[in-house]
PDB file of C-alpha atoms in Angstrom:
ATOM      1  CA  UNK M   1      -6.359 -22.362  -1.381  1.00 89.00           C
ATOM      2  CA  UNK M   2      -9.581 -20.704  -2.533  1.00 96.00           C
ATOM      3  CA  UNK M   3     -11.334 -17.445  -1.648  1.00 97.00           C
ATOM      4  CA  UNK M   4     -14.894 -16.075  -1.437  1.00 96.00           C
ATOM      5  CA  UNK M   5     -14.412 -12.555  -2.813  1.00 97.00           C
ATOM      6  CA  UNK M   6     -16.608 -11.378  -5.686  1.00 96.00           C
ATOM      7  CA  UNK M   7     -14.167 -10.068  -8.256  1.00 97.00           C
ATOM      8  CA  UNK M   8     -14.295  -8.368 -11.640  1.00 95.00           C
ATOM      9  CA  UNK M   9     -10.503  -8.541 -11.880  1.00 97.00           C
ATOM     10  CA  UNK M  10      -7.818 -10.342  -9.846  1.00 98.00           C
ATOM     11  CA  UNK M  11      -6.668  -8.908  -6.515  1.00 98.00           C
ATOM     12  CA  UNK M  12      -2.996  -9.262  -5.572  1.00 98.00           C
ATOM     13  CA  UNK M  13      -2.440  -9.500  -1.817  1.00 98.00           C
ATOM     14  CA  UNK M  14       1.056  -8.259  -1.029  1.00 98.00           C
ATOM     15  CA  UNK M  15       3.326  -8.482   1.994  1.00 97.00           C
ATOM     16  CA  UNK M  16       6.931  -7.298   2.147  1.00 97.00           C
ATOM     17  CA  UNK M  17       9.816  -7.928   4.487  1.00 97.00           C
ATOM     18  CA  UNK M  18      12.359  -5.116   4.263  1.00 97.00           C
ATOM     19  CA  UNK M  19      15.595  -3.684   5.600  1.00 97.00           C
ATOM     20  CA  UNK M  20      13.569  -1.105   7.542  1.00 95.00           C
ATOM     21  CA  UNK M  21      10.512   1.136   7.408  1.00 92.00           C
ATOM     22  CA  UNK M  22      11.869   4.196   5.574  1.00 92.00           C
ATOM     23  CA  UNK M  23      10.164   4.080   2.169  1.00 92.00           C
ATOM     24  CA  UNK M  24      12.776   6.344   0.584  1.00 91.00           C
ATOM     25  CA  UNK M  25      15.900   4.551   1.787  1.00 93.00           C
ATOM     26  CA  UNK M  26      15.051   0.957   2.730  1.00 96.00           C
ATOM     27  CA  UNK M  27      14.728  -2.000   0.382  1.00 97.00           C
ATOM     28  CA  UNK M  28      12.725  -5.209  -0.016  1.00 98.00           C
ATOM     29  CA  UNK M  29      14.306  -8.494   1.137  1.00 98.00           C
ATOM     30  CA  UNK M  30      11.278 -10.748   0.619  1.00 98.00           C
ATOM     31  CA  UNK M  31       7.985 -10.387  -1.197  1.00 98.00           C
ATOM     32  CA  UNK M  32       4.933 -12.599  -1.323  1.00 98.00           C
ATOM     33  CA  UNK M  33       2.062 -12.047  -3.726  1.00 98.00           C
ATOM     34  CA  UNK M  34      -1.121 -14.074  -3.393  1.00 98.00           C
ATOM     35  CA  UNK M  35      -3.184 -13.452  -6.514  1.00 98.00           C
ATOM     36  CA  UNK M  36      -6.865 -14.027  -5.809  1.00 98.00           C
ATOM     37  CA  UNK M  37      -8.387 -14.842  -9.201  1.00 98.00           C
ATOM     38  CA  UNK M  38     -11.898 -14.327 -10.546  1.00 97.00           C
ATOM     39  CA  UNK M  39     -12.570 -18.080 -10.542  1.00 97.00           C
ATOM     40  CA  UNK M  40     -11.956 -18.318  -6.782  1.00 97.00           C
ATOM     41  CA  UNK M  41      -8.486 -19.835  -6.975  1.00 98.00           C
ATOM     42  CA  UNK M  42      -5.311 -18.303  -5.500  1.00 98.00           C
ATOM     43  CA  UNK M  43      -1.840 -18.290  -7.063  1.00 98.00           C
ATOM     44  CA  UNK M  44       1.037 -17.612  -4.665  1.00 97.00           C
ATOM     45  CA  UNK M  45       4.519 -16.386  -5.507  1.00 97.00           C
ATOM     46  CA  UNK M  46       7.161 -15.781  -2.821  1.00 97.00           C
ATOM     47  CA  UNK M  47      10.625 -14.460  -3.585  1.00 97.00           C
ATOM     48  CA  UNK M  48      13.616 -13.297  -1.580  1.00 98.00           C
ATOM     49  CA  UNK M  49      15.467 -10.260  -2.909  1.00 98.00           C
ATOM     50  CA  UNK M  50      19.050  -9.064  -2.543  1.00 98.00           C
ATOM     51  CA  UNK M  51      18.518  -5.509  -1.212  1.00 98.00           C
ATOM     52  CA  UNK M  52      22.048  -4.426  -2.221  1.00 97.00           C
ATOM     53  CA  UNK M  53      22.533  -3.005   1.250  1.00 97.00           C
ATOM     54  CA  UNK M  54      23.160  -4.503   4.716  1.00 97.00           C
ATOM     55  CA  UNK M  55      20.091  -5.703   6.607  1.00 97.00           C
ATOM     56  CA  UNK M  56      20.121  -4.091  10.075  1.00 94.00           C
ATOM     57  CA  UNK M  57      20.173  -6.620  12.893  1.00 94.00           C
ATOM     58  CA  UNK M  58      16.988  -5.201  14.435  1.00 90.00           C
ATOM     59  CA  UNK M  59      15.148  -5.913  11.169  1.00 94.00           C
ATOM     60  CA  UNK M  60      16.617  -9.403  10.829  1.00 94.00           C
ATOM     61  CA  UNK M  61      15.482 -10.240  14.366  1.00 91.00           C
ATOM     62  CA  UNK M  62      11.902  -9.440  13.307  1.00 90.00           C
ATOM     63  CA  UNK M  63      11.638 -11.301   9.999  1.00 94.00           C
ATOM     64  CA  UNK M  64      14.506 -13.794  10.394  1.00 93.00           C
ATOM     65  CA  UNK M  65      16.236 -12.879   7.133  1.00 96.00           C
ATOM     66  CA  UNK M  66      19.950 -12.079   7.327  1.00 96.00           C
ATOM     67  CA  UNK M  67      22.537 -10.833   4.813  1.00 97.00           C
ATOM     68  CA  UNK M  68      23.780 -14.372   4.239  1.00 97.00           C
ATOM     69  CA  UNK M  69      20.246 -15.511   3.317  1.00 97.00           C
ATOM     70  CA  UNK M  70      19.914 -13.080   0.391  1.00 98.00           C
ATOM     71  CA  UNK M  71      23.472 -12.574  -0.881  1.00 96.00           C
ATOM     72  CA  UNK M  72      22.895 -14.940  -3.833  1.00 97.00           C
ATOM     73  CA  UNK M  73      19.304 -13.852  -4.533  1.00 98.00           C
ATOM     74  CA  UNK M  74      18.398 -11.613  -7.503  1.00 98.00           C
ATOM     75  CA  UNK M  75      18.118  -7.854  -7.065  1.00 98.00           C
ATOM     76  CA  UNK M  76      14.774  -6.116  -7.448  1.00 97.00           C
ATOM     77  CA  UNK M  77      15.906  -4.758 -10.796  1.00 97.00           C
ATOM     78  CA  UNK M  78      16.394  -8.331 -12.024  1.00 97.00           C
ATOM     79  CA  UNK M  79      12.873  -9.466 -11.086  1.00 97.00           C
ATOM     80  CA  UNK M  80      10.985  -6.206 -11.685  1.00 97.00           C
ATOM     81  CA  UNK M  81       9.648  -7.029 -15.164  1.00 96.00           C
ATOM     82  CA  UNK M  82       8.391 -10.492 -14.266  1.00 96.00           C
ATOM     83  CA  UNK M  83       6.836  -9.127 -11.087  1.00 97.00           C
ATOM     84  CA  UNK M  84       5.113  -6.327 -12.994  1.00 97.00           C
ATOM     85  CA  UNK M  85       3.745  -8.913 -15.442  1.00 97.00           C
ATOM     86  CA  UNK M  86       2.378 -11.024 -12.574  1.00 98.00           C
ATOM     87  CA  UNK M  87       0.660  -7.925 -11.133  1.00 98.00           C
ATOM     88  CA  UNK M  88      -0.699  -6.755 -14.476  1.00 97.00           C
ATOM     89  CA  UNK M  89      -4.444  -6.216 -14.401  1.00 96.00           C
ATOM     90  CA  UNK M  90      -4.670  -6.741 -10.631  1.00 98.00           C
ATOM     91  CA  UNK M  91      -6.103  -4.584  -7.899  1.00 98.00           C
ATOM     92  CA  UNK M  92      -3.866  -4.467  -4.815  1.00 98.00           C
ATOM     93  CA  UNK M  93      -4.586  -5.486  -1.238  1.00 98.00           C
ATOM     94  CA  UNK M  94      -2.805  -6.142   2.027  1.00 97.00           C
ATOM     95  CA  UNK M  95      -2.691  -5.413   5.735  1.00 96.00           C
ATOM     96  CA  UNK M  96      -1.466  -1.843   6.340  1.00 95.00           C
ATOM     97  CA  UNK M  97      -0.595  -1.984   2.651  1.00 96.00           C
ATOM     98  CA  UNK M  98      -1.615   1.593   1.833  1.00 95.00           C
ATOM     99  CA  UNK M  99       0.865   2.986   4.349  1.00 92.00           C
ATOM    100  CA  UNK M 100       3.754   0.582   3.811  1.00 95.00           C
ATOM    101  CA  UNK M 101       3.715  -2.347   1.364  1.00 97.00           C
ATOM    102  CA  UNK M 102       2.309  -0.556  -1.695  1.00 96.00           C
ATOM    103  CA  UNK M 103       4.378   2.644  -1.192  1.00 96.00           C
ATOM    104  CA  UNK M 104       7.545   0.556  -0.727  1.00 96.00           C
ATOM    105  CA  UNK M 105       6.779  -1.528  -3.819  1.00 97.00           C
ATOM    106  CA  UNK M 106       6.037   1.585  -5.887  1.00 96.00           C
ATOM    107  CA  UNK M 107       9.367   3.127  -4.840  1.00 96.00           C
ATOM    108  CA  UNK M 108      11.267  -0.005  -5.857  1.00 97.00           C
ATOM    109  CA  UNK M 109       9.614  -0.006  -9.287  1.00 97.00           C
ATOM    110  CA  UNK M 110      10.260   3.726  -9.760  1.00 96.00           C
ATOM    111  CA  UNK M 111      13.971   3.212  -9.087  1.00 95.00           C
ATOM    112  CA  UNK M 112      14.060   0.670 -11.910  1.00 94.00           C
ATOM    113  CA  UNK M 113      11.745   2.213 -14.511  1.00 91.00           C
ATOM    114  CA  UNK M 114       9.051   4.862 -14.012  1.00 85.00           C
ATOM    115  CA  UNK M 115       6.830   3.233 -16.648  1.00 91.00           C
ATOM    116  CA  UNK M 116       7.032  -0.441 -15.674  1.00 93.00           C
ATOM    117  CA  UNK M 117       4.402  -0.374 -12.909  1.00 95.00           C
ATOM    118  CA  UNK M 118       1.491   1.984 -12.337  1.00 93.00           C
ATOM    119  CA  UNK M 119      -1.053   2.170  -9.526  1.00 94.00           C
ATOM    120  CA  UNK M 120      -3.540   4.309 -11.421  1.00 89.00           C
ATOM    121  CA  UNK M 121      -6.751   2.503 -12.353  1.00 90.00           C
ATOM    122  CA  UNK M 122      -6.167  -0.120  -9.643  1.00 96.00           C
ATOM    123  CA  UNK M 123      -8.399  -0.485  -6.608  1.00 96.00           C
ATOM    124  CA  UNK M 124      -6.486  -0.465  -3.310  1.00 97.00           C
ATOM    125  CA  UNK M 125      -7.962  -2.473  -0.434  1.00 97.00           C
ATOM    126  CA  UNK M 126      -6.394  -2.339   3.020  1.00 97.00           C
ATOM    127  CA  UNK M 127      -7.791  -4.979   5.385  1.00 95.00           C
ATOM    128  CA  UNK M 128      -6.212  -3.191   8.348  1.00 93.00           C
ATOM    129  CA  UNK M 129      -8.402  -0.125   7.765  1.00 91.00           C
ATOM    130  CA  UNK M 130     -11.527  -2.274   7.974  1.00 91.00           C
ATOM    131  CA  UNK M 131     -10.181  -4.097  11.015  1.00 90.00           C
ATOM    132  CA  UNK M 132      -9.283  -0.870  12.821  1.00 86.00           C
ATOM    133  CA  UNK M 133     -12.720   0.564  12.104  1.00 84.00           C
ATOM    134  CA  UNK M 134     -14.426  -2.503  13.528  1.00 86.00           C
ATOM    135  CA  UNK M 135     -11.961  -4.303  15.840  1.00 79.00           C
ATOM    136  CA  UNK M 136      -8.734  -2.271  16.395  1.00 67.00           C
ATOM    137  CA  UNK M 137      -5.872  -4.807  16.829  1.00 77.00           C
ATOM    138  CA  UNK M 138      -2.915  -6.428  15.004  1.00 86.00           C
ATOM    139  CA  UNK M 139      -2.825  -8.932  12.125  1.00 92.00           C
ATOM    140  CA  UNK M 140      -2.314 -11.839  14.529  1.00 91.00           C
ATOM    141  CA  UNK M 141      -5.314 -10.707  16.577  1.00 90.00           C
ATOM    142  CA  UNK M 142      -7.353 -10.129  13.404  1.00 92.00           C
ATOM    143  CA  UNK M 143      -6.559 -13.652  12.219  1.00 93.00           C
ATOM    144  CA  UNK M 144      -7.601 -15.069  15.576  1.00 92.00           C
ATOM    145  CA  UNK M 145     -10.744 -12.921  15.737  1.00 91.00           C
ATOM    146  CA  UNK M 146     -12.028 -13.437  12.200  1.00 93.00           C
ATOM    147  CA  UNK M 147     -10.660 -16.876  11.325  1.00 95.00           C
ATOM    148  CA  UNK M 148     -10.335 -18.415  14.815  1.00 94.00           C
ATOM    149  CA  UNK M 149      -6.783 -19.498  13.987  1.00 93.00           C
ATOM    150  CA  UNK M 150      -3.371 -18.741  15.444  1.00 92.00           C
ATOM    151  CA  UNK M 151      -0.975 -17.069  13.014  1.00 91.00           C
ATOM    152  CA  UNK M 152       2.081 -19.292  12.765  1.00 86.00           C
ATOM    153  CA  UNK M 153       5.309 -17.804  11.379  1.00 82.00           C
ATOM    154  CA  UNK M 154       4.162 -14.192  11.798  1.00 79.00           C
ATOM    155  CA  UNK M 155       6.463 -11.774   9.928  1.00 82.00           C
ATOM    156  CA  UNK M 156       7.054 -14.390   7.266  1.00 90.00           C
ATOM    157  CA  UNK M 157       5.882 -12.713   4.051  1.00 94.00           C
ATOM    158  CA  UNK M 158       3.905 -15.743   2.868  1.00 94.00           C
ATOM    159  CA  UNK M 159       2.238 -16.441   6.231  1.00 93.00           C
ATOM    160  CA  UNK M 160       1.213 -12.784   6.613  1.00 94.00           C
ATOM    161  CA  UNK M 161      -0.023 -12.518   3.026  1.00 96.00           C
ATOM    162  CA  UNK M 162      -2.206 -15.623   3.153  1.00 95.00           C
ATOM    163  CA  UNK M 163      -3.524 -14.647   6.591  1.00 95.00           C
ATOM    164  CA  UNK M 164      -4.518 -11.227   5.218  1.00 96.00           C
ATOM    165  CA  UNK M 165      -6.406 -12.841   2.330  1.00 97.00           C
ATOM    166  CA  UNK M 166      -8.314 -15.056   4.770  1.00 96.00           C
ATOM    167  CA  UNK M 167      -9.003 -12.071   7.047  1.00 95.00           C
ATOM    168  CA  UNK M 168     -10.502  -9.962   4.237  1.00 96.00           C
ATOM    169  CA  UNK M 169     -12.731 -12.844   3.129  1.00 96.00           C
ATOM    170  CA  UNK M 170     -13.914 -13.283   6.728  1.00 96.00           C
ATOM    171  CA  UNK M 171     -14.416  -9.521   7.185  1.00 94.00           C
ATOM    172  CA  UNK M 172     -16.671  -9.351   4.136  1.00 94.00           C
ATOM    173  CA  UNK M 173     -18.693 -12.341   5.301  1.00 94.00           C
ATOM    174  CA  UNK M 174     -19.012 -10.951   8.857  1.00 93.00           C
ATOM    175  CA  UNK M 175     -19.828  -7.308   8.093  1.00 92.00           C
ATOM    176  CA  UNK M 176     -21.704  -7.423   4.782  1.00 90.00           C
ATOM    177  CA  UNK M 177     -25.133  -5.946   5.452  1.00 86.00           C
ATOM    178  CA  UNK M 178     -24.135  -4.459   8.843  1.00 87.00           C
ATOM    179  CA  UNK M 179     -25.243  -0.828   9.004  1.00 83.00           C
ATOM    180  CA  UNK M 180     -23.335   2.034  10.642  1.00 77.00           C
ATOM    181  CA  UNK M 181     -24.292   5.641  11.287  1.00 75.00           C
ATOM    182  CA  UNK M 182     -22.373   8.606   9.929  1.00 66.00           C
ATOM    183  CA  UNK M 183     -21.872  11.944  11.707  1.00 63.00           C
ATOM    184  CA  UNK M 184     -25.299  13.105  10.530  1.00 69.00           C
ATOM    185  CA  UNK M 185     -26.947  10.044  12.080  1.00 76.00           C
ATOM    186  CA  UNK M 186     -27.720   8.507   8.687  1.00 78.00           C
ATOM    187  CA  UNK M 187     -27.384   4.750   8.330  1.00 80.00           C
ATOM    188  CA  UNK M 188     -25.158   3.313   5.631  1.00 77.00           C
ATOM    189  CA  UNK M 189     -23.719  -0.059   4.695  1.00 79.00           C
ATOM    190  CA  UNK M 190     -19.908   0.263   4.482  1.00 83.00           C
ATOM    191  CA  UNK M 191     -18.951  -3.337   3.746  1.00 88.00           C
ATOM    192  CA  UNK M 192     -19.892  -5.091   0.536  1.00 90.00           C
ATOM    193  CA  UNK M 193     -18.298  -7.977  -1.351  1.00 94.00           C
ATOM    194  CA  UNK M 194     -17.210  -5.569  -4.033  1.00 92.00           C
ATOM    195  CA  UNK M 195     -13.684  -4.214  -4.600  1.00 94.00           C
ATOM    196  CA  UNK M 196     -14.844  -0.734  -5.611  1.00 91.00           C
ATOM    197  CA  UNK M 197     -16.736  -0.367  -2.328  1.00 88.00           C
ATOM    198  CA  UNK M 198     -13.801  -1.674  -0.277  1.00 90.00           C
ATOM    199  CA  UNK M 199     -11.407   0.602  -2.164  1.00 91.00           C
ATOM    200  CA  UNK M 200     -13.637   3.591  -1.410  1.00 85.00           C
ATOM    201  CA  UNK M 201     -13.763   2.624   2.241  1.00 83.00           C
ATOM    202  CA  UNK M 202     -10.035   2.070   2.742  1.00 87.00           C
ATOM    203  CA  UNK M 203      -8.195   4.066   0.074  1.00 88.00           C
ATOM    204  CA  UNK M 204     -10.302   6.806  -1.536  1.00 81.00           C
ATOM    205  CA  UNK M 205      -8.506   9.673   0.242  1.00 84.00           C
ATOM    206  CA  UNK M 206      -4.974   8.714  -0.823  1.00 90.00           C
ATOM    207  CA  UNK M 207      -3.035  11.343  -2.785  1.00 94.00           C
ATOM    208  CA  UNK M 208       0.516  10.086  -2.279  1.00 95.00           C
ATOM    209  CA  UNK M 209       1.436   6.953  -0.377  1.00 94.00           C
ATOM    210  CA  UNK M 210       3.672   8.732   2.136  1.00 93.00           C
ATOM    211  CA  UNK M 211       0.627  10.918   2.936  1.00 92.00           C
ATOM    212  CA  UNK M 212       2.560  14.160   2.631  1.00 95.00           C
ATOM    213  CA  UNK M 213      -0.605  15.337   0.916  1.00 96.00           C
ATOM    214  CA  UNK M 214      -4.219  14.571   1.773  1.00 94.00           C
ATOM    215  CA  UNK M 215      -7.800  15.340   0.778  1.00 93.00           C
ATOM    216  CA  UNK M 216      -9.652  17.673   3.159  1.00 91.00           C
ATOM    217  CA  UNK M 217     -13.375  17.659   3.943  1.00 86.00           C
ATOM    218  CA  UNK M 218     -14.020  19.925   0.964  1.00 91.00           C
ATOM    219  CA  UNK M 219     -12.342  17.491  -1.396  1.00 91.00           C
ATOM    220  CA  UNK M 220      -9.290  19.717  -1.898  1.00 95.00           C
ATOM    221  CA  UNK M 221      -5.718  18.380  -1.955  1.00 97.00           C
ATOM    222  CA  UNK M 222      -3.740  19.912   0.909  1.00 97.00           C
ATOM    223  CA  UNK M 223      -0.288  19.477   2.367  1.00 97.00           C
ATOM    224  CA  UNK M 224      -0.275  17.176   5.373  1.00 94.00           C
ATOM    225  CA  UNK M 225       2.982  18.197   7.082  1.00 94.00           C
ATOM    226  CA  UNK M 226       5.219  21.105   8.042  1.00 92.00           C
ATOM    227  CA  UNK M 227       4.538  24.814   7.856  1.00 94.00           C
ATOM    228  CA  UNK M 228       1.968  24.422   5.069  1.00 95.00           C
ATOM    229  CA  UNK M 229      -0.074  21.665   6.735  1.00 94.00           C
ATOM    230  CA  UNK M 230      -3.746  22.090   5.852  1.00 95.00           C
ATOM    231  CA  UNK M 231      -3.056  24.549   3.023  1.00 96.00           C
ATOM    232  CA  UNK M 232      -4.176  23.792  -0.530  1.00 97.00           C
ATOM    233  CA  UNK M 233      -1.287  22.444  -2.567  1.00 97.00           C
ATOM    234  CA  UNK M 234      -2.177  24.633  -5.540  1.00 97.00           C
ATOM    235  CA  UNK M 235      -2.248  27.786  -3.364  1.00 97.00           C
ATOM    236  CA  UNK M 236       1.172  26.986  -1.906  1.00 97.00           C
ATOM    237  CA  UNK M 237       2.675  26.297  -5.333  1.00 97.00           C
ATOM    238  CA  UNK M 238       1.357  29.640  -6.582  1.00 96.00           C
ATOM    239  CA  UNK M 239       2.557  31.680  -3.594  1.00 96.00           C
ATOM    240  CA  UNK M 240       5.761  29.745  -2.849  1.00 96.00           C
ATOM    241  CA  UNK M 241       7.014  28.135  -6.088  1.00 94.00           C
ATOM    242  CA  UNK M 242      10.344  27.451  -4.341  1.00 96.00           C
ATOM    243  CA  UNK M 243       8.508  25.034  -2.008  1.00 97.00           C
ATOM    244  CA  UNK M 244       8.125  22.641  -4.947  1.00 97.00           C
ATOM    245  CA  UNK M 245      11.877  22.790  -5.608  1.00 96.00           C
ATOM    246  CA  UNK M 246      12.596  22.162  -1.936  1.00 96.00           C
ATOM    247  CA  UNK M 247      10.547  18.954  -1.936  1.00 97.00           C
ATOM    248  CA  UNK M 248      11.963  17.736  -5.261  1.00 96.00           C
ATOM    249  CA  UNK M 249      15.560  18.257  -4.110  1.00 96.00           C
ATOM    250  CA  UNK M 250      15.207  16.688  -0.667  1.00 95.00           C
ATOM    251  CA  UNK M 251      14.654  13.253   0.865  1.00 92.00           C
ATOM    252  CA  UNK M 252      10.998  12.709  -0.028  1.00 95.00           C
ATOM    253  CA  UNK M 253       9.649   9.509  -1.637  1.00 96.00           C
ATOM    254  CA  UNK M 254       9.707   9.417  -5.439  1.00 96.00           C
ATOM    255  CA  UNK M 255       5.963   8.821  -5.439  1.00 96.00           C
ATOM    256  CA  UNK M 256       5.366  12.061  -3.484  1.00 97.00           C
ATOM    257  CA  UNK M 257       7.565  13.989  -5.909  1.00 97.00           C
ATOM    258  CA  UNK M 258       5.756  12.462  -8.878  1.00 96.00           C
ATOM    259  CA  UNK M 259       2.270  13.287  -7.529  1.00 96.00           C
ATOM    260  CA  UNK M 260       3.322  16.849  -6.682  1.00 97.00           C
ATOM    261  CA  UNK M 261       4.753  17.247 -10.190  1.00 97.00           C
ATOM    262  CA  UNK M 262       1.471  16.008 -11.683  1.00 96.00           C
ATOM    263  CA  UNK M 263      -0.416  18.677  -9.702  1.00 97.00           C
ATOM    264  CA  UNK M 264       2.024  21.367 -10.829  1.00 96.00           C
ATOM    265  CA  UNK M 265       1.801  20.335 -14.484  1.00 96.00           C
ATOM    266  CA  UNK M 266      -1.999  20.331 -14.310  1.00 94.00           C
ATOM    267  CA  UNK M 267      -1.887  23.867 -12.920  1.00 93.00           C
ATOM    268  CA  UNK M 268       0.352  24.974 -15.778  1.00 91.00           C
ATOM    269  CA  UNK M 269      -1.914  23.382 -18.384  1.00 89.00           C
ATOM    270  CA  UNK M 270      -4.975  25.101 -16.920  1.00 83.00           C
ATOM    271  CA  UNK M 271      -3.472  28.595 -17.325  1.00 70.00           C
TER     272      UNK M 271
END
């Protein structure tokens, strides 16, 4: 398989099948990574993972992977280093990847070793964001719309990953040069065959992957849930320092806790 993306560094398209959708508690049972390389070639790696917990029947009925299928497979801890090496130097992409696949993958790596895998300095491209801006539907519908193909074996990690790669290539070809108008009525060109542009379009407002924090219109980081929704994180930490402890000691994703700690440490260093 080849691709048509203009790249300065490889882009790893990722799709996960999991025990469920809770980033904090659920685990990966299958991962596929399609590495789109600078020379236009694609290297695909697909691996099943022993999640070290039962796979709920409702999840197995979706992706077709049962406890018996993964009981002899390696754990994530056993494949983490080789997986991190394969992803080294890559930007990350997927379909709904900013809300699920990347956060889930980050959590798995953090459980193993906080230093083995880092998202900083990587571009994040979510083909679903582009699709929902232009043609709001599902991956199967996107594949049909952009590629004029039916998605066989949907919810198979490899089928979904390769379909997403084809969809992004087709999206770039279809929308490059198309102009939209912003709220001020000014025309702009949102889609370019450039990962920095696509990252800015789909991922520039991400603070933490669980989106417990967000960037407001003024460019300030605010809480995005609960009693402090819409309030600047730094203001809350100053007025309610116990709120930080509450988040750290409760069932929030490790990534959220890490990002909040980074903000707190930056505040302390600026005093």
